[in-house]
Amino acid sequence: MIVAEKLLNLTERYLTYRRVKKYNHRQKQAKKHPIRDWIEAFLWAVMMVLFINQYFFQAYQIPSGSMIATLLEGDRIFVNKVIYGPELLPGLGKIASPIVPKRYDVMCFENPDYVTRGVVFSVVQRLLYMLTFSMVDIDRGAQNEERHYLLIKRVIGVEGDRVRYIDGDFYIKPQGGQWQDEEQLKQRTSYKHQLNRLVMPTQLEEQRLGTRNMLIRQRLDEIRMGYPLSFANLGSESHPTRSRTEPFGPAYDLATESYAINPQNRVNRQSYGKYYSGWYLAANQILPLGDNRDNSLDGRYFGPVKTEKVLGQAMFIYWPIPRLTVIR
């Protein structure tokens, strides 16, 4: 009987406490100014949006056509930031994750060629970008062009691979395996992504002939002037849109053709050997490439990317509505 009375008293006290708490809350809300109430609700919503974008799922807008036909310019997508470990703060630090990007993952990463304007600007820019669901980006260049801090590409090469680029096609030698082209690797997986090619085989042959003619002219200049020109100084006249320092692409033509024209040159031998054996991806490195293979500024230009620079994995397109789909 005594136990029952104590339980009854405790229940009554608890219920009374709850009613008093609710009453006090209603009284406090009634005294609060409507504008203050609206501001608090707005700030709470802002904090929730930032929290979700920073640590879980971030909205991202596709800035170019480098991933056609998987992603189109202007598509708005959500990126899973949990899978590879989110940043502690925008642009600062990163939470470690046991999961690393796998071959054929479509992932979002920091642009290796991006030049920061400073920590404060970067934080403000990224906060606005997240708050507006990628609709506002204040990071503009001198000609009001977008400066892309983040890029989105597909992982083609992973740690331990050797990769080489011949006539527009990538060849991959996995650790302990044999050389295979991309199509052979795709046949062994469930991934059926489509590569978009703009340069036809005949155009590749024209580029190769242009490269050989350029090298022959330079070799004749060597002979006439009496000193050898270093392979490192060879330009990219037949490929004016590409950098001299790129690790793939036309540099392969330069290496092979230069070796064929003048195999005695030590630099030619070294370069030919490097491109013949392929580029090795060291620990914690991946090679990201665009699906629109002949119109993509990707790992062929800036080289491998460290896994710590990967921000997240592309999940699905949410806008425009007719393109609503899971990204594979």
Coordinates of C-alpha atoms in Angstrom, one line a residue:
M1 CA 0.0 0.0 0.0
I2 CA 2.8 2.4 0.9
V3 CA 4.6 1.6 -2.4
A4 CA 1.5 2.3 -4.4
E5 CA 1.0 5.7 -2.6
K6 CA 4.6 6.6 -3.4
L7 CA 4.2 5.7 -7.0
L8 CA 1.0 7.7 -7.2
N9 CA 2.7 10.8 -5.6
L10 CA 5.7 10.5 -8.0
T11 CA 3.4 10.3 -11.0
E12 CA 1.4 13.3 -9.9
R13 CA 4.5 15.3 -9.3
Y14 CA 5.9 14.4 -12.7
L15 CA 2.6 15.3 -14.5
T16 CA 2.4 18.6 -12.6
Y17 CA 6.0 19.4 -13.5
R18 CA 5.2 18.8 -17.2
R19 CA 2.1 20.9 -17.1
V20 CA 3.9 23.8 -15.4
K21 CA 6.8 23.5 -17.9
K22 CA 4.4 23.7 -20.9
Y23 CA 2.5 26.6 -19.3
N24 CA 5.7 28.6 -18.7
H25 CA 6.8 27.9 -22.3
R26 CA 3.5 29.2 -23.7
Q27 CA 3.7 32.3 -21.5
K28 CA 7.3 32.9 -22.7
Q29 CA 6.3 32.5 -26.3
A30 CA 3.3 34.8 -25.9
K31 CA 5.6 37.5 -24.6
K32 CA 8.1 37.1 -27.4
H33 CA 8.0 39.6 -30.2
P34 CA 6.8 38.0 -33.5
I35 CA 9.9 39.3 -35.4
R36 CA 12.2 37.8 -32.8
D37 CA 10.3 34.6 -33.1
W38 CA 10.7 34.6 -36.9
I39 CA 14.4 35.4 -36.7
E40 CA 15.0 32.5 -34.3
A41 CA 13.2 30.1 -36.5
F42 CA 15.1 31.3 -39.5
L43 CA 18.5 31.0 -37.7
W44 CA 17.6 27.5 -36.6
A45 CA 16.7 26.5 -40.2
V46 CA 20.0 28.0 -41.4
M47 CA 22.0 26.0 -38.8
M48 CA 20.2 22.8 -39.7
V49 CA 20.9 23.3 -43.5
L50 CA 24.6 24.0 -42.8
F51 CA 24.9 21.0 -40.5
I52 CA 23.3 18.6 -43.0
N53 CA 25.3 20.0 -45.9
Q54 CA 28.6 20.0 -44.0
Y55 CA 28.5 16.6 -42.5
F56 CA 25.9 14.5 -44.4
F57 CA 24.6 15.5 -47.8
Q58 CA 25.7 18.5 -49.9
A59 CA 23.9 20.0 -52.9
Y60 CA 26.2 20.5 -55.9
Q61 CA 25.6 21.9 -59.4
I62 CA 27.4 20.4 -62.4
P63 CA 29.5 23.3 -63.8
S64 CA 30.4 21.8 -67.2
G65 CA 29.8 19.1 -69.7
S66 CA 32.8 17.0 -68.8
M67 CA 30.7 14.1 -67.4
I68 CA 28.3 13.8 -70.4
A69 CA 26.3 11.6 -70.8
T70 CA 26.1 10.6 -67.1
L71 CA 25.7 14.2 -65.9
L72 CA 24.8 17.3 -67.9
E73 CA 25.8 20.9 -67.3
G74 CA 23.4 22.5 -64.9
D75 CA 22.3 19.2 -63.2
R76 CA 21.8 19.6 -59.5
I77 CA 22.8 16.6 -57.4
F78 CA 23.3 15.5 -53.8
V79 CA 26.7 14.3 -52.7
N80 CA 27.2 11.8 -49.9
K81 CA 29.8 13.3 -47.6
V82 CA 29.6 10.7 -44.9
I83 CA 31.0 7.8 -46.9
Y84 CA 34.6 9.2 -47.3
G85 CA 34.6 11.3 -44.2
P86 CA 33.3 14.9 -44.0
E87 CA 35.4 18.0 -43.3
L88 CA 35.4 19.3 -39.8
L89 CA 34.8 22.8 -41.1
P90 CA 34.4 24.1 -44.7
G91 CA 37.9 23.7 -46.2
L92 CA 39.5 22.9 -42.9
G93 CA 40.4 19.4 -41.7
K94 CA 38.7 16.1 -42.5
I95 CA 37.2 13.2 -40.5
A96 CA 39.0 10.0 -41.3
S97 CA 37.0 7.2 -42.9
P98 CA 37.8 3.5 -43.5
I99 CA 36.1 3.7 -46.9
V100 CA 38.1 4.9 -49.9
P101 CA 36.9 5.6 -53.4
K102 CA 36.6 2.5 -55.6
R103 CA 37.0 2.2 -59.3
Y104 CA 34.1 3.8 -61.3
D105 CA 32.8 5.7 -58.3
V106 CA 31.5 9.2 -59.3
M107 CA 33.0 11.4 -56.7
C108 CA 33.4 15.1 -55.7
F109 CA 36.9 16.3 -54.9
E110 CA 39.0 19.5 -54.4
N111 CA 40.3 21.0 -57.7
P112 CA 44.1 20.5 -57.6
D113 CA 44.5 23.6 -59.8
Y114 CA 42.4 25.9 -57.6
V115 CA 44.1 28.9 -56.2
T116 CA 42.5 30.0 -52.9
R117 CA 41.7 33.6 -52.1
G118 CA 42.2 33.0 -48.4
V119 CA 40.6 31.0 -45.6
V120 CA 37.9 33.6 -44.7
F121 CA 36.8 34.0 -48.3
S122 CA 36.7 30.2 -48.9
V123 CA 34.6 29.7 -45.8
V124 CA 32.1 32.4 -46.7
Q125 CA 31.9 31.2 -50.3
R126 CA 31.2 27.6 -49.3
L127 CA 28.7 28.6 -46.6
L128 CA 26.7 30.6 -49.1
Y129 CA 27.0 27.8 -51.6
M130 CA 25.6 25.3 -49.1
L131 CA 22.9 27.6 -47.8
T132 CA 21.5 28.4 -51.3
F133 CA 21.7 24.7 -52.4
S134 CA 24.4 25.6 -55.0
M135 CA 22.5 28.5 -56.5
V136 CA 24.8 31.2 -55.3
D137 CA 28.6 31.1 -55.9
I138 CA 30.5 34.3 -55.2
D139 CA 33.9 32.8 -56.4
R140 CA 34.4 34.5 -59.7
G141 CA 37.4 35.3 -61.9
A142 CA 38.5 38.5 -63.5
Q143 CA 36.1 38.0 -66.4
N144 CA 33.3 37.0 -64.1
E145 CA 33.8 33.3 -64.9
E146 CA 33.2 30.6 -62.3
R147 CA 36.3 29.4 -60.4
H148 CA 35.6 25.8 -59.5
Y149 CA 36.8 24.8 -56.1
L150 CA 35.1 21.4 -56.4
L151 CA 35.1 19.0 -59.4
I152 CA 33.2 15.9 -60.1
K153 CA 34.6 13.0 -62.1
R154 CA 34.7 9.2 -62.2
V155 CA 37.4 7.2 -60.6
I156 CA 39.3 5.2 -63.3
G157 CA 42.6 4.4 -61.7
V158 CA 43.1 3.4 -58.0
E159 CA 46.0 2.7 -55.7
G160 CA 48.5 0.2 -57.2
D161 CA 47.4 0.7 -60.8
R162 CA 49.6 1.6 -63.8
V163 CA 47.8 3.7 -66.4
R164 CA 48.7 4.9 -69.9
Y165 CA 46.8 6.8 -72.5
I166 CA 47.1 5.7 -76.2
D167 CA 45.2 7.2 -79.1
G168 CA 42.4 8.5 -76.8
D169 CA 42.0 5.2 -74.9
F170 CA 43.0 4.4 -71.3
Y171 CA 44.8 1.2 -70.5
I172 CA 45.0 0.0 -67.0
K173 CA 47.3 -2.6 -65.3
P174 CA 45.9 -3.4 -61.9
Q175 CA 48.3 -4.5 -59.2
G176 CA 49.3 -8.1 -60.1
G177 CA 47.3 -8.0 -63.3
Q178 CA 47.8 -7.5 -67.0
W179 CA 47.2 -4.5 -69.2
Q180 CA 43.5 -4.0 -70.1
D181 CA 41.6 -1.3 -71.8
E182 CA 38.6 0.3 -70.1
E183 CA 36.0 -1.7 -72.0
Q184 CA 37.6 -5.0 -70.9
L185 CA 37.5 -3.8 -67.2
K186 CA 33.9 -2.6 -67.5
Q187 CA 32.9 -6.1 -68.8
R188 CA 34.0 -7.6 -65.5
T189 CA 31.8 -5.2 -63.4
S190 CA 28.2 -4.2 -63.2
Y191 CA 29.0 -0.6 -64.3
K192 CA 27.6 0.3 -67.7
H193 CA 28.5 4.0 -67.9
Q194 CA 28.8 5.4 -71.4
L195 CA 32.0 7.2 -72.5
N196 CA 31.4 10.1 -74.8
R197 CA 34.0 10.5 -77.6
L198 CA 34.3 13.6 -79.7
V199 CA 37.6 12.9 -81.5
M200 CA 37.4 10.3 -84.3
P201 CA 40.2 7.9 -85.1
T202 CA 41.0 9.8 -88.3
Q203 CA 41.5 13.0 -86.3
L204 CA 43.9 11.1 -83.9
E205 CA 45.9 10.1 -86.9
E206 CA 46.1 13.7 -88.1
Q207 CA 47.3 14.8 -84.6
R208 CA 49.9 12.1 -84.7
L209 CA 51.2 13.2 -88.1
G210 CA 51.2 16.8 -86.9
T211 CA 53.3 15.8 -83.9
R212 CA 55.8 13.8 -86.0
N213 CA 56.1 16.7 -88.5
M214 CA 56.8 19.1 -85.6
L215 CA 59.5 16.8 -84.1
I216 CA 61.1 16.3 -87.5
R217 CA 61.4 20.0 -87.9
Q218 CA 62.9 20.4 -84.4
R219 CA 65.3 17.5 -85.1
L220 CA 66.5 19.2 -88.3
D221 CA 67.0 22.4 -86.2
E222 CA 69.1 20.3 -83.7
I223 CA 71.3 19.1 -86.5
R224 CA 71.6 22.5 -88.2
M225 CA 72.4 24.3 -84.9
G226 CA 74.7 21.7 -83.6
Y227 CA 73.1 21.0 -80.2
P228 CA 70.3 18.7 -79.0
L229 CA 66.9 20.0 -77.9
S230 CA 65.7 18.5 -74.7
F231 CA 62.5 16.6 -74.9
A232 CA 61.3 18.6 -71.9
N233 CA 61.4 21.7 -74.0
L234 CA 59.2 20.3 -76.8
G235 CA 56.0 22.3 -77.1
S236 CA 52.5 21.2 -77.9
E237 CA 52.0 23.0 -81.2
S238 CA 49.9 20.2 -82.6
H239 CA 47.8 20.2 -79.4
P240 CA 47.4 24.0 -78.6
T241 CA 44.7 23.4 -76.0
R242 CA 46.8 21.2 -73.7
S243 CA 49.5 21.9 -71.3
R244 CA 53.2 20.9 -71.7
T245 CA 53.2 19.4 -68.2
E246 CA 50.2 17.1 -68.6
P247 CA 51.0 13.5 -67.6
F248 CA 48.8 11.8 -70.3
G249 CA 47.6 12.4 -73.8
P250 CA 49.7 14.2 -76.4
A251 CA 52.8 13.8 -74.2
Y252 CA 52.6 10.1 -75.1
D253 CA 52.8 11.0 -78.8
L254 CA 55.7 13.3 -78.0
A255 CA 57.6 10.6 -76.2
T256 CA 57.1 7.8 -78.7
E257 CA 57.6 9.9 -81.8
S258 CA 60.6 11.7 -80.3
Y259 CA 62.1 8.3 -79.5
A260 CA 61.5 7.0 -83.0
I261 CA 63.1 10.1 -84.6
N262 CA 66.1 10.2 -82.2
P263 CA 66.4 7.1 -80.0
Q264 CA 70.0 8.1 -79.0
N265 CA 68.9 11.1 -77.0
R266 CA 69.0 10.1 -73.3
V267 CA 65.9 12.2 -72.4
N268 CA 63.9 10.6 -75.3
R269 CA 64.8 7.1 -74.0
Q270 CA 63.7 8.0 -70.4
S271 CA 60.5 9.6 -71.5
Y272 CA 59.6 6.7 -73.9
G273 CA 60.3 4.2 -71.1
K274 CA 58.1 6.1 -68.7
Y275 CA 55.1 6.3 -71.0
Y276 CA 55.6 2.7 -72.2
S277 CA 55.6 1.3 -68.7
G278 CA 52.7 3.6 -67.6
W279 CA 52.1 5.9 -64.7
Y280 CA 52.0 4.3 -61.3
L281 CA 49.4 5.4 -58.8
A282 CA 50.9 5.4 -55.3
A283 CA 49.2 4.7 -52.0
N284 CA 46.1 6.9 -51.3
Q285 CA 46.0 8.1 -54.9
I286 CA 43.2 7.9 -57.5
L287 CA 43.0 9.0 -61.1
P288 CA 39.7 10.9 -61.9
L289 CA 38.5 11.2 -65.5
G290 CA 35.4 12.7 -67.1
D291 CA 33.0 10.5 -69.0
N292 CA 33.1 13.1 -71.8
R293 CA 36.5 11.8 -72.4
D294 CA 37.7 14.3 -75.2
N295 CA 36.3 17.4 -73.5
S296 CA 37.2 17.1 -69.8
L297 CA 39.8 18.9 -67.7
D298 CA 40.7 16.0 -65.4
G299 CA 43.5 13.8 -64.2
R300 CA 45.2 13.8 -67.6
Y301 CA 46.1 17.4 -66.9
F302 CA 46.6 17.8 -63.1
G303 CA 47.6 14.2 -62.4
P304 CA 46.5 11.8 -59.6
V305 CA 44.4 13.1 -56.6
K306 CA 45.0 12.2 -53.0
T307 CA 42.1 10.4 -51.4
E308 CA 42.2 12.9 -48.5
K309 CA 41.1 15.6 -51.1
V310 CA 37.9 13.6 -51.9
L311 CA 34.8 15.2 -50.3
G312 CA 32.0 12.8 -51.2
Q313 CA 30.3 10.4 -53.6
A314 CA 27.6 11.5 -56.1
M315 CA 24.2 10.1 -55.1
F316 CA 21.4 11.2 -57.4
I317 CA 20.2 14.1 -59.6
Y318 CA 17.3 16.0 -57.9
W319 CA 16.9 18.8 -60.5
P320 CA 15.6 19.1 -63.2
I321 CA 12.8 16.7 -62.2
P322 CA 12.7 14.8 -65.6
R323 CA 16.4 13.8 -64.9
L324 CA 15.7 12.5 -61.4
T325 CA 17.9 9.4 -61.2
V326 CA 20.5 7.6 -59.2
I327 CA 24.1 8.3 -60.4
R328 CA 26.1 5.3 -61.5

